mmCIF file of C-alpha atoms in Angstrom:
data_model
loop_
_atom_site.group_PDB
_atom_site.id
_atom_site.type_symbol
_atom_site.label_atom_id
_atom_site.label_comp_id
_atom_site.label_asym_id
_atom_site.label_seq_id
_atom_site.Cartn_x
_atom_site.Cartn_y
_atom_site.Cartn_z
ATOM 1 C CA MET A 1170 137.413 75.983 124.793
ATOM 2 C CA ILE A 1171 135.785 78.612 122.420
ATOM 3 C CA LYS A 1172 134.935 81.713 124.605
ATOM 4 C CA ASN A 1173 132.940 83.717 121.975
ATOM 5 C CA VAL A 1174 130.719 81.789 119.743
ATOM 6 C CA LEU A 1175 129.514 84.880 117.879
ATOM 7 C CA ALA A 1176 132.071 87.140 115.606
ATOM 8 C CA LYS A 1177 132.413 90.436 116.686
ATOM 9 C CA ARG A 1178 131.266 92.003 113.399
ATOM 10 C CA ILE A 1179 127.950 90.205 113.929
ATOM 11 C CA THR A 1180 127.406 91.269 117.449
ATOM 12 C CA SER A 1181 128.117 94.811 116.410
ATOM 13 C CA ILE A 1182 124.850 95.198 114.854
ATOM 14 C CA SER A 1183 122.085 96.840 116.868
ATOM 15 C CA PRO A 1184 118.637 95.155 117.066
ATOM 16 C CA SER A 1185 116.049 96.830 115.076
ATOM 17 C CA LEU A 1186 113.753 99.084 116.928
ATOM 18 C CA THR A 1187 110.905 98.391 114.537
ATOM 19 C CA LEU A 1188 110.769 94.682 115.201
ATOM 20 C CA ALA A 1189 108.790 94.844 118.299
ATOM 21 C CA ILE A 1190 106.152 97.451 117.021
ATOM 22 C CA SER A 1191 105.920 95.406 113.897
ATOM 23 C CA ALA A 1192 105.366 92.079 115.703
ATOM 24 C CA LYS A 1193 103.015 93.417 117.985
ATOM 25 C CA ALA A 1194 100.827 95.092 115.118
ATOM 26 C CA LYS A 1195 100.981 91.576 113.185
ATOM 27 C CA SER A 1196 99.615 89.710 116.421
ATOM 28 C CA MET A 1197 96.862 92.046 116.932
ATOM 29 C CA LYS A 1198 95.844 91.781 113.463
ATOM 30 C CA ALA A 1199 95.988 88.135 113.506
ATOM 31 C CA ALA A 1200 93.691 88.290 116.644
ATOM 32 C CA GLY A 1201 91.131 90.088 114.541
ATOM 33 C CA GLU A 1202 91.860 93.500 115.882
ATOM 34 C CA ASN A 1203 91.463 96.546 113.127
ATOM 35 C CA VAL A 1204 94.919 97.621 113.081
ATOM 36 C CA ILE A 1205 96.094 100.617 110.809
ATOM 37 C CA SER A 1206 99.789 100.309 109.927
ATOM 38 C CA PHE A 1207 101.765 103.265 108.557
ATOM 39 C CA GLY A 1208 105.076 101.467 108.748
ATOM 40 C CA VAL A 1209 105.218 99.808 105.505
ATOM 41 C CA GLY A 1210 108.113 100.746 103.393
ATOM 42 C CA GLU A 1211 106.896 99.387 100.021
ATOM 43 C CA PRO A 1212 104.151 100.476 97.334
ATOM 44 C CA ASP A 1213 100.757 98.954 97.953
ATOM 45 C CA PHE A 1214 100.250 98.577 94.334
ATOM 46 C CA ASN A 1215 100.731 95.240 92.488
ATOM 47 C CA THR A 1216 103.627 94.816 90.123
ATOM 48 C CA PRO A 1217 102.451 96.282 86.578
ATOM 49 C CA ASP A 1218 101.121 93.518 84.462
ATOM 50 C CA TYR A 1219 103.729 93.883 81.692
ATOM 51 C CA ILE A 1220 106.367 92.871 84.124
ATOM 52 C CA ILE A 1221 104.791 90.310 85.473
ATOM 53 C CA ALA A 1222 104.024 88.907 81.930
ATOM 54 C CA ALA A 1223 107.877 89.181 81.136
ATOM 55 C CA ALA A 1224 108.571 86.913 84.289
ATOM 56 C CA GLU A 1225 106.164 84.433 82.828
ATOM 57 C CA GLU A 1226 107.692 84.935 79.424
ATOM 58 C CA ALA A 1227 111.250 84.015 81.103
ATOM 59 C CA LEU A 1228 109.904 80.662 82.586
ATOM 60 C CA GLN A 1229 108.536 79.436 79.380
ATOM 61 C CA LYS A 1230 111.530 80.236 77.496
ATOM 62 C CA GLY A 1231 113.292 78.255 80.311
ATOM 63 C CA PHE A 1232 115.395 81.135 81.412
ATOM 64 C CA THR A 1233 115.940 79.756 84.751
ATOM 65 C CA LYS A 1234 119.910 79.163 84.800
ATOM 66 C CA TYR A 1235 122.728 80.898 86.168
ATOM 67 C CA THR A 1236 123.681 84.435 84.547
ATOM 68 C CA PRO A 1237 126.975 86.206 85.045
ATOM 69 C CA SER A 1238 127.377 87.203 88.682
ATOM 70 C CA SER A 1239 127.124 90.877 88.079
ATOM 71 C CA GLY A 1240 123.753 90.511 86.101
ATOM 72 C CA MET A 1241 122.549 89.605 82.559
ATOM 73 C CA PRO A 1242 123.965 91.635 79.770
ATOM 74 C CA ASP A 1243 120.526 92.582 78.711
ATOM 75 C CA LEU A 1244 119.568 94.199 81.984
ATOM 76 C CA LYS A 1245 123.164 95.897 82.232
ATOM 77 C CA HIS A 1246 122.464 97.411 78.873
ATOM 78 C CA ALA A 1247 119.082 98.658 80.180
ATOM 79 C CA ILE A 1248 120.509 100.109 83.367
ATOM 80 C CA VAL A 1249 123.458 101.711 81.018
ATOM 81 C CA ALA A 1250 120.453 103.363 79.133
ATOM 82 C CA LYS A 1251 118.554 104.207 82.172
ATOM 83 C CA PHE A 1252 121.548 106.332 83.575
ATOM 84 C CA GLU A 1253 121.930 108.150 80.459
ATOM 85 C CA ARG A 1254 118.431 109.001 79.823
ATOM 86 C CA ASP A 1255 117.454 109.984 83.385
ATOM 87 C CA ASN A 1256 120.709 111.293 84.980
ATOM 88 C CA GLY A 1257 122.981 112.289 82.182
ATOM 89 C CA LEU A 1258 125.534 109.653 83.079
ATOM 90 C CA SER A 1259 127.583 107.566 80.757
ATOM 91 C CA TYR A 1260 128.668 104.034 82.109
ATOM 92 C CA GLU A 1261 130.044 100.966 80.315
ATOM 93 C CA PRO A 1262 128.163 97.645 81.074
ATOM 94 C CA SER A 1263 131.258 96.570 83.097
ATOM 95 C CA GLN A 1264 130.632 99.391 85.671
ATOM 96 C CA ILE A 1265 127.045 98.107 86.395
ATOM 97 C CA ILE A 1266 126.610 95.484 89.096
ATOM 98 C CA VAL A 1267 123.140 94.041 89.468
ATOM 99 C CA SER A 1268 122.236 92.525 93.097
ATOM 100 C CA ASN A 1269 119.670 91.081 95.200
ATOM 101 C CA GLY A 1270 118.067 94.480 95.928
ATOM 102 C CA ALA A 1271 119.186 97.948 96.404
ATOM 103 C CA LYS A 1272 120.330 97.005 100.171
ATOM 104 C CA HIS A 1273 122.693 94.386 98.890
ATOM 105 C CA SER A 1274 123.978 96.913 96.456
ATOM 106 C CA ILE A 1275 124.824 99.200 99.420
ATOM 107 C CA TYR A 1276 126.275 96.425 101.492
ATOM 108 C CA ASN A 1277 128.475 95.437 98.531
ATOM 109 C CA ALA A 1278 129.856 99.184 98.175
ATOM 110 C CA CYS A 1279 130.566 99.619 101.851
ATOM 111 C CA PHE A 1280 132.350 96.119 102.011
ATOM 112 C CA ALA A 1281 134.347 97.224 99.120
ATOM 113 C CA LEU A 1282 135.341 100.635 100.213
ATOM 114 C CA VAL A 1283 135.201 100.508 104.193
ATOM 115 C CA ASP A 1284 138.195 99.259 106.077
ATOM 116 C CA GLU A 1285 138.453 98.752 109.930
ATOM 117 C CA GLY A 1286 138.456 102.186 111.546
ATOM 118 C CA ASP A 1287 137.159 104.153 108.474
ATOM 119 C CA GLU A 1288 134.674 106.739 109.249
ATOM 120 C CA VAL A 1289 131.361 107.102 107.134
ATOM 121 C CA VAL A 1290 129.355 110.423 107.494
ATOM 122 C CA ILE A 1291 125.628 109.731 107.290
ATOM 123 C CA PRO A 1292 123.272 112.392 107.429
ATOM 124 C CA ALA A 1293 120.404 111.911 110.029
ATOM 125 C CA PRO A 1294 117.410 111.285 110.232
ATOM 126 C CA TYR A 1295 118.738 108.223 108.017
ATOM 127 C CA TRP A 1296 117.477 104.801 106.828
ATOM 128 C CA LEU A 1297 118.104 102.513 109.646
ATOM 129 C CA THR A 1298 120.263 99.952 107.853
ATOM 130 C CA TYR A 1299 123.000 102.516 106.985
ATOM 131 C CA PRO A 1300 125.041 102.464 110.168
ATOM 132 C CA GLU A 1301 124.478 98.817 110.794
ATOM 133 C CA ILE A 1302 126.197 97.866 107.303
ATOM 134 C CA VAL A 1303 128.995 100.397 108.168
ATOM 135 C CA LYS A 1304 129.503 98.799 111.512
ATOM 136 C CA VAL A 1305 129.532 95.183 110.020
ATOM 137 C CA CYS A 1306 132.095 96.310 107.717
ATOM 138 C CA GLY A 1307 134.187 97.527 110.426
ATOM 139 C CA GLY A 1308 133.656 101.075 110.043
ATOM 140 C CA ILE A 1309 132.531 104.136 112.390
ATOM 141 C CA PRO A 1310 129.160 105.561 111.495
ATOM 142 C CA VAL A 1311 129.386 109.601 112.090
ATOM 143 C CA PRO A 1312 125.764 110.817 111.910
ATOM 144 C CA VAL A 1313 124.986 114.557 110.896
ATOM 145 C CA LYS A 1314 121.842 115.820 112.331
ATOM 146 C CA ALA A 1315 119.702 117.774 109.802
ATOM 147 C CA SER A 1316 117.526 120.477 111.175
ATOM 148 C CA LYS A 1317 113.958 120.669 110.527
ATOM 149 C CA LYS A 1318 114.511 124.543 109.838
ATOM 150 C CA THR A 1319 116.363 123.225 106.724
ATOM 151 C CA GLY A 1320 113.906 120.577 105.775
ATOM 152 C CA PHE A 1321 115.771 117.700 107.219
ATOM 153 C CA LYS A 1322 118.707 118.509 104.736
ATOM 154 C CA ILE A 1323 122.260 119.096 106.048
ATOM 155 C CA THR A 1324 124.293 121.891 104.964
ATOM 156 C CA PRO A 1325 127.795 121.861 103.316
ATOM 157 C CA GLN A 1326 129.017 123.246 106.723
ATOM 158 C CA GLN A 1327 127.796 120.517 108.584
ATOM 159 C CA LEU A 1328 129.489 118.007 106.002
ATOM 160 C CA GLU A 1329 132.629 119.934 106.172
ATOM 161 C CA ALA A 1330 132.775 120.177 109.996
ATOM 162 C CA ALA A 1331 132.256 116.122 110.288
ATOM 163 C CA ILE A 1332 134.892 115.159 107.871
ATOM 164 C CA THR A 1333 138.344 114.207 109.495
ATOM 165 C CA PRO A 1334 141.310 112.360 108.154
ATOM 166 C CA LYS A 1335 139.674 109.262 108.974
ATOM 167 C CA THR A 1336 136.635 109.858 106.781
ATOM 168 C CA LYS A 1337 136.379 107.473 103.580
ATOM 169 C CA LEU A 1338 132.852 107.517 102.656
ATOM 170 C CA PHE A 1339 129.445 110.040 102.717
ATOM 171 C CA ILE A 1340 126.252 108.058 102.356
ATOM 172 C CA PHE A 1341 123.788 110.514 100.494
ATOM 173 C CA ASN A 1342 120.218 109.661 100.153
ATOM 174 C CA SER A 1343 117.909 111.983 98.240
ATOM 175 C CA PRO A 1344 114.897 111.333 97.877
ATOM 176 C CA CYS A 1345 115.259 110.452 101.459
ATOM 177 C CA ASN A 1346 113.971 107.646 103.709
ATOM 178 C CA PRO A 1347 112.364 108.440 106.190
ATOM 179 C CA THR A 1348 111.988 112.196 105.733
ATOM 180 C CA GLY A 1349 110.970 112.679 102.196
ATOM 181 C CA ALA A 1350 113.533 115.491 101.766
ATOM 182 C CA VAL A 1351 114.986 115.924 98.248
ATOM 183 C CA TYR A 1352 118.161 118.009 97.590
ATOM 184 C CA THR A 1353 118.033 120.402 94.954
ATOM 185 C CA GLU A 1354 120.757 120.489 92.324
ATOM 186 C CA ASP A 1355 122.509 123.453 94.007
ATOM 187 C CA GLU A 1356 122.316 121.820 97.147
ATOM 188 C CA VAL A 1357 123.913 118.489 95.934
ATOM 189 C CA ARG A 1358 126.635 120.448 94.046
ATOM 190 C CA ALA A 1359 127.377 122.211 97.234
ATOM 191 C CA LEU A 1360 127.960 119.016 99.132
ATOM 192 C CA ALA A 1361 129.803 117.648 96.176
ATOM 193 C CA ALA A 1362 132.165 120.231 96.303
ATOM 194 C CA VAL A 1363 132.954 119.703 99.912
ATOM 195 C CA CYS A 1364 133.483 115.797 99.205
ATOM 196 C CA GLU A 1365 135.696 116.784 96.308
ATOM 197 C CA LYS A 1366 137.841 119.061 98.471
ATOM 198 C CA ALA A 1367 138.385 116.606 101.221
ATOM 199 C CA GLY A 1368 139.061 113.331 98.776
ATOM 200 C CA ILE A 1369 136.251 111.251 99.892
ATOM 201 C CA TYR A 1370 134.035 108.552 98.174
ATOM 202 C CA VAL A 1371 130.238 109.186 97.977
ATOM 203 C CA LEU A 1372 127.676 106.159 97.929
ATOM 204 C CA ALA A 1373 124.363 107.872 96.454
ATOM 205 C CA ASP A 1374 121.234 106.012 97.086
ATOM 206 C CA GLU A 1375 118.542 106.996 94.617
ATOM 207 C CA ILE A 1376 116.211 104.210 95.001
ATOM 208 C CA TYR A 1377 113.338 106.687 95.482
ATOM 209 C CA GLU A 1378 114.333 108.864 92.363
ATOM 210 C CA LYS A 1379 110.986 108.429 90.606
ATOM 211 C CA LEU A 1380 108.904 109.278 93.528
ATOM 212 C CA VAL A 1381 109.010 113.188 93.710
ATOM 213 C CA TYR A 1382 106.072 115.742 93.777
ATOM 214 C CA GLY A 1383 105.316 119.101 92.531
ATOM 215 C CA ASP A 1384 108.242 120.835 90.671
ATOM 216 C CA VAL A 1385 110.744 119.179 92.623
ATOM 217 C CA LYS A 1386 113.666 117.452 90.485
ATOM 218 C CA PRO A 1387 116.314 114.880 92.142
ATOM 219 C CA PHE A 1388 119.860 115.596 90.815
ATOM 220 C CA SER A 1389 122.759 112.897 90.804
ATOM 221 C CA MET A 1390 125.685 113.442 92.844
ATOM 222 C CA ALA A 1391 127.886 111.650 90.217
ATOM 223 C CA ALA A 1392 126.518 114.298 87.621
ATOM 224 C CA CYS A 1393 128.371 117.128 89.371
ATOM 225 C CA SER A 1394 131.999 116.619 87.955
ATOM 226 C CA LYS A 1395 134.261 114.183 86.595
ATOM 227 C CA TYR A 1396 135.869 113.800 89.892
ATOM 228 C CA MET A 1397 132.435 112.878 91.510
ATOM 229 C CA LYS A 1398 131.625 110.537 88.811
ATOM 230 C CA GLU A 1399 135.028 108.784 89.453
ATOM 231 C CA HIS A 1400 134.233 108.913 93.245
ATOM 232 C CA THR A 1401 130.714 108.110 93.594
ATOM 233 C CA ILE A 1402 128.735 104.844 93.494
ATOM 234 C CA THR A 1403 125.240 105.201 92.604
ATOM 235 C CA VAL A 1404 122.740 102.808 93.977
ATOM 236 C CA ASN A 1405 119.123 102.261 92.470
ATOM 237 C CA GLY A 1406 116.826 99.446 91.821
ATOM 238 C CA VAL A 1407 113.244 98.754 90.608
ATOM 239 C CA SER A 1408 111.717 97.971 93.788
ATOM 240 C CA LYS A 1409 110.062 101.385 94.536
ATOM 241 C CA THR A 1410 109.563 102.706 91.071
ATOM 242 C CA TYR A 1411 107.911 99.556 89.743
ATOM 243 C CA SER A 1412 106.353 98.115 92.870
ATOM 244 C CA MET A 1413 108.861 95.099 92.504
ATOM 245 C CA THR A 1414 109.995 95.028 96.417
ATOM 246 C CA GLY A 1415 109.759 91.182 96.471
ATOM 247 C CA TRP A 1416 111.508 90.603 93.091
ATOM 248 C CA ARG A 1417 114.843 91.855 94.801
ATOM 249 C CA ILE A 1418 116.718 93.519 92.059
ATOM 250 C CA GLY A 1419 118.885 96.328 92.736
ATOM 251 C CA TYR A 1420 121.939 97.771 90.957
ATOM 252 C CA LEU A 1421 124.898 100.186 91.224
ATOM 253 C CA ALA A 1422 127.395 102.105 88.889
ATOM 254 C CA ALA A 1423 130.658 102.550 90.048
ATOM 255 C CA PRO A 1424 134.242 103.338 89.024
ATOM 256 C CA LYS A 1425 135.700 100.464 87.083
ATOM 257 C CA GLU A 1426 137.940 99.103 89.772
ATOM 258 C CA ILE A 1427 135.360 99.364 92.462
ATOM 259 C CA ALA A 1428 132.990 97.474 90.089
ATOM 260 C CA LYS A 1429 135.419 94.863 89.417
ATOM 261 C CA ALA A 1430 136.083 94.339 93.086
ATOM 262 C CA ILE A 1431 132.422 94.415 93.905
ATOM 263 C CA ASP A 1432 131.688 91.665 91.036
ATOM 264 C CA SER A 1433 134.324 89.338 92.460
ATOM 265 C CA PHE A 1434 133.057 89.584 95.876
ATOM 266 C CA GLN A 1435 129.342 88.869 94.817
ATOM 267 C CA SER A 1436 130.510 85.983 92.631
ATOM 268 C CA HIS A 1437 131.440 84.231 95.816
ATOM 269 C CA ALA A 1438 128.828 85.625 98.210
ATOM 270 C CA THR A 1439 125.778 85.185 96.095
ATOM 271 C CA SER A 1440 126.509 84.252 92.436
ATOM 272 C CA ASN A 1441 123.992 85.924 90.326
ATOM 273 C CA PRO A 1442 120.622 87.677 91.210
ATOM 274 C CA ASN A 1443 117.443 85.923 90.272
ATOM 275 C CA SER A 1444 117.367 85.249 86.630
ATOM 276 C CA ILE A 1445 113.616 85.577 86.209
ATOM 277 C CA ALA A 1446 113.426 88.640 88.242
ATOM 278 C CA GLN A 1447 116.462 89.959 86.075
ATOM 279 C CA TYR A 1448 114.579 89.215 82.998
ATOM 280 C CA ALA A 1449 111.273 91.189 84.223
ATOM 281 C CA ALA A 1450 113.677 94.195 85.435
ATOM 282 C CA VAL A 1451 114.759 94.564 81.689
ATOM 283 C CA ARG A 1452 111.017 94.842 80.649
ATOM 284 C CA ALA A 1453 110.662 97.501 83.605
ATOM 285 C CA LEU A 1454 113.284 99.491 82.575
ATOM 286 C CA ASN A 1455 112.655 99.564 78.926
ATOM 287 C CA SER A 1456 109.078 100.106 79.016
ATOM 288 C CA PRO A 1457 106.932 103.557 79.089
ATOM 289 C CA GLU A 1458 106.306 104.299 82.652
ATOM 290 C CA ALA A 1459 102.568 105.361 82.293
ATOM 291 C CA GLN A 1460 101.733 102.989 85.241
ATOM 292 C CA VAL A 1461 104.471 104.747 87.246
ATOM 293 C CA ASP A 1462 103.357 107.825 86.586
ATOM 294 C CA GLU A 1463 99.749 106.790 87.777
ATOM 295 C CA MET A 1464 101.599 105.450 91.105
ATOM 296 C CA VAL A 1465 103.418 108.379 91.723
ATOM 297 C CA ALA A 1466 99.956 110.776 91.042
ATOM 298 C CA ARG A 1467 98.163 108.640 93.539
ATOM 299 C CA PHE A 1468 100.963 108.738 96.141
ATOM 300 C CA ALA A 1469 101.048 112.823 95.640
ATOM 301 C CA ARG A 1470 97.133 112.947 96.405
ATOM 302 C CA ARG A 1471 97.691 111.000 99.608
ATOM 303 C CA ARG A 1472 100.649 113.116 100.511
ATOM 304 C CA LEU A 1473 98.633 116.180 100.310
ATOM 305 C CA SER A 1474 95.860 114.761 102.259
ATOM 306 C CA MET A 1475 98.348 113.594 104.886
ATOM 307 C CA ILE A 1476 99.836 116.953 105.119
ATOM 308 C CA GLU A 1477 96.246 118.842 105.406
ATOM 309 C CA ARG A 1478 95.319 116.435 108.140
ATOM 310 C CA ILE A 1479 98.327 116.521 110.106
ATOM 311 C CA SER A 1480 98.110 120.426 109.788
ATOM 312 C CA GLU A 1481 95.217 120.138 112.201
ATOM 313 C CA PHE A 1482 96.746 118.512 114.728
ATOM 314 C CA LYS A 1483 97.696 120.435 118.111
ATOM 315 C CA GLY A 1484 101.341 119.987 119.472
ATOM 316 C CA ALA A 1485 102.339 117.669 116.377
ATOM 317 C CA TYR A 1486 103.387 118.633 113.015
ATOM 318 C CA CYS A 1487 105.289 117.209 110.106
ATOM 319 C CA ILE A 1488 108.094 118.902 107.363
ATOM 320 C CA ILE A 1489 106.495 118.560 104.193
ATOM 321 C CA PRO A 1490 108.158 115.611 102.141
ATOM 322 C CA ASP A 1491 109.071 116.478 98.638
ATOM 323 C CA GLY A 1492 109.695 112.715 97.719
ATOM 324 C CA ALA A 1493 109.221 109.013 98.699
ATOM 325 C CA PHE A 1494 106.277 108.033 100.531
ATOM 326 C CA TYR A 1495 107.252 109.108 104.256
ATOM 327 C CA ALA A 1496 106.544 111.879 106.580
ATOM 328 C CA MET A 1497 108.186 112.496 109.904
ATOM 329 C CA LEU A 1498 105.737 113.510 112.612
ATOM 330 C CA TYR A 1499 107.039 115.599 115.199
ATOM 331 C CA VAL A 1500 105.698 114.313 118.741
ATOM 332 C CA LYS A 1501 108.499 115.334 121.232
ATOM 333 C CA ASP A 1502 106.264 117.984 122.752
ATOM 334 C CA PHE A 1503 103.846 114.913 124.077
ATOM 335 C CA TYR A 1504 106.945 113.280 125.863
ATOM 336 C CA GLY A 1505 106.286 113.326 129.492
ATOM 337 C CA LYS A 1506 102.465 112.865 129.106
ATOM 338 C CA LYS A 1507 100.835 109.807 130.329
ATOM 339 C CA PHE A 1508 98.758 107.113 128.654
ATOM 340 C CA ASP A 1509 96.842 104.547 131.075
ATOM 341 C CA HIS A 1510 99.513 105.412 133.775
ATOM 342 C CA ARG A 1511 102.431 104.946 131.447
ATOM 343 C CA VAL A 1512 104.624 107.861 131.036
ATOM 344 C CA ILE A 1513 105.626 108.531 127.353
ATOM 345 C CA THR A 1514 109.361 109.154 127.396
ATOM 346 C CA ASP A 1515 110.666 108.611 123.681
ATOM 347 C CA SER A 1516 109.275 107.627 120.220
ATOM 348 C CA THR A 1517 109.633 103.845 121.283
ATOM 349 C CA SER A 1518 107.320 104.399 124.142
ATOM 350 C CA PHE A 1519 105.003 106.622 122.016
ATOM 351 C CA ALA A 1520 104.614 104.125 119.136
ATOM 352 C CA ASP A 1521 104.021 101.482 121.974
ATOM 353 C CA ALA A 1522 101.227 103.378 123.680
ATOM 354 C CA LEU A 1523 99.737 104.665 120.039
ATOM 355 C CA LEU A 1524 99.394 100.872 119.120
ATOM 356 C CA ASP A 1525 97.798 99.965 122.374
ATOM 357 C CA ALA A 1526 95.329 102.842 122.364
ATOM 358 C CA ALA A 1527 94.527 103.665 119.144
ATOM 359 C CA LYS A 1528 95.506 100.201 116.974
ATOM 360 C CA VAL A 1529 97.815 102.497 114.902
ATOM 361 C CA ALA A 1530 101.307 101.153 114.034
ATOM 362 C CA VAL A 1531 104.166 103.798 113.157
ATOM 363 C CA ILE A 1532 107.839 103.316 113.370
ATOM 364 C CA PRO A 1533 109.679 105.064 116.124
ATOM 365 C CA GLY A 1534 112.071 107.865 115.061
ATOM 366 C CA ALA A 1535 114.809 106.491 117.074
ATOM 367 C CA ALA A 1536 115.290 103.869 114.545
ATOM 368 C CA PHE A 1537 116.468 106.501 112.039
ATOM 369 C CA GLY A 1538 118.299 108.681 114.330
ATOM 370 C CA ALA A 1539 115.679 111.324 115.169
ATOM 371 C CA ASP A 1540 114.077 110.071 118.523
ATOM 372 C CA GLU A 1541 111.650 113.378 118.605
ATOM 373 C CA CYS A 1542 109.524 111.888 115.666
ATOM 374 C CA VAL A 1543 107.890 108.945 114.436
ATOM 375 C CA ARG A 1544 107.664 107.898 110.791
ATOM 376 C CA LEU A 1545 104.423 107.716 108.735
ATOM 377 C CA SER A 1546 104.143 105.890 105.459
ATOM 378 C CA TYR A 1547 101.535 107.071 102.986
ATOM 379 C CA SER A 1548 101.711 103.654 101.025
ATOM 380 C CA LEU A 1549 98.368 102.680 102.165
ATOM 381 C CA SER A 1550 94.704 103.113 100.852
ATOM 382 C CA MET A 1551 93.510 106.793 101.375
ATOM 383 C CA GLU A 1552 90.607 105.534 103.431
ATOM 384 C CA ASP A 1553 92.694 103.736 105.876
ATOM 385 C CA MET A 1554 95.360 106.715 106.017
ATOM 386 C CA LEU A 1555 92.702 109.347 106.962
ATOM 387 C CA GLU A 1556 91.053 106.951 109.574
ATOM 388 C CA GLY A 1557 94.677 106.399 110.813
ATOM 389 C CA LEU A 1558 95.243 109.888 111.176
ATOM 390 C CA ASN A 1559 92.199 110.518 112.828
ATOM 391 C CA ARG A 1560 92.950 107.960 115.644
ATOM 392 C CA ILE A 1561 96.471 109.493 116.013
ATOM 393 C CA ASP A 1562 94.849 112.957 116.482
ATOM 394 C CA ALA A 1563 92.376 111.441 119.205
ATOM 395 C CA PHE A 1564 95.115 109.738 120.955
ATOM 396 C CA LEU A 1565 97.189 112.996 121.144
ATOM 397 C CA MET A 1566 94.284 114.712 122.748
ATOM 398 C CA SER A 1567 93.724 112.019 125.255
ATOM 399 C CA LEU A 1568 97.230 112.263 126.808
ATOM 400 C CA GLN A 1569 97.296 113.707 130.040
#
C-alpha cells in the first residue's frame, strides 16, 4: 500500500497567502461590487504595437515550430547585445538560456545549483516565490531581515552573519519586489565582496531593471569583478519592461558549465519557450525604448502621487520606493484594533478586513516575510489609485 501519495518536495511548498484575498476580490468584482485592487504585479499597459506586429509577422512566416531548447539564435544574440549595452557584461550566446518567464529561469538556476540541505540566503522582504523554489529544490531558505532604517536593504554585515559552511547561494533582487528598493553600485559591490570572500554563488534577479526613478541607477552584481561574473546567474526578461507578462519570455546569463546544465535540464522539462513570443522578444530588445520610457514616466507620476497621499495618513507610512511599481505600507500600529468586532492581528487579517470594509484589495506582507506591512502596487490608473488610497485612509480612521 502506498502511504504517501504526494512527494515530499511538493508538500514542502507553502500555500500562497495571496490566493484567498485575490479570489475574494475577484468574486466581489464578479458580483458587481466596485473593488479597487492594489495587488496586480504587472504593468497595466498593453504590449507596444511594434512587438505585437512582430508576433503577427512570425505567424505569417510560419515561425511556429520548435526552436533550440535554450532559445532561438537571434534572440540569444539580442540578449547578448542587451547585456553589453545596458550592463557592461560580455557573454557568449551559449551562456544565455531563454525560458518560459523569469520565474522559470529562477527555478532552473536553483535546480542546477541547490542540493539537499544547501542554505540559500534571501533578503527579506522578498518576492514570495524565492523561498518556495528553494524548498522544492531541497534547499533551506535563510531570510535576512532588512530594516526600514536602511530602506529595506540588507547590509554587508548582515549578509556575512547569515553565511555558514552550508551556504551555496545568495538570491539578490534589485530593484526589489515587494519594496521597490534599489541598491547603489557601492552597496552592490560591498555585498559582492562578502560573497567573494565566502566563495558562494549569486542569483541576481534584475527583472525590474528598467523601472527606476529619479537619478537612481541599478548596477549588476556580475559586473563587480571577474569572480562575480563567474559565480553569478543573472535573470531578466521582457515581462515588466515591455509589458509582456503573458508572453512568458525570461532569460538568464550564467557561467558556461551552469548554462550547459540548465539547457540540458530544460530540454527535458519544457523543450523550448514559445517560438512566436521569442520572435516578438527579439523585436522588443532590438527596438528603441521610447514607449518603455513613457511607461516609466507614467509610473513615476503615480509613485509620487501615492507617496504624497500616504504621507497624509495617520499611523501608517511607507518607505519611498526607488524602483519597480510597489510600495510597502507599514500598518503594524493598527494591529490590535477592531473592525466590526473582528480584531486585526496581522497583515492577513488587515487585508481581509480592508477588502470587506472598503472594497480595496492589497497583498498581506506576511507573504513577503514582512508581516508588519501590506504591499501596494501602483500599476493601476491614477484615478483608481487615488480613490483606493482615500478608501484606505478612511478605513484606518474607522478602526477602534
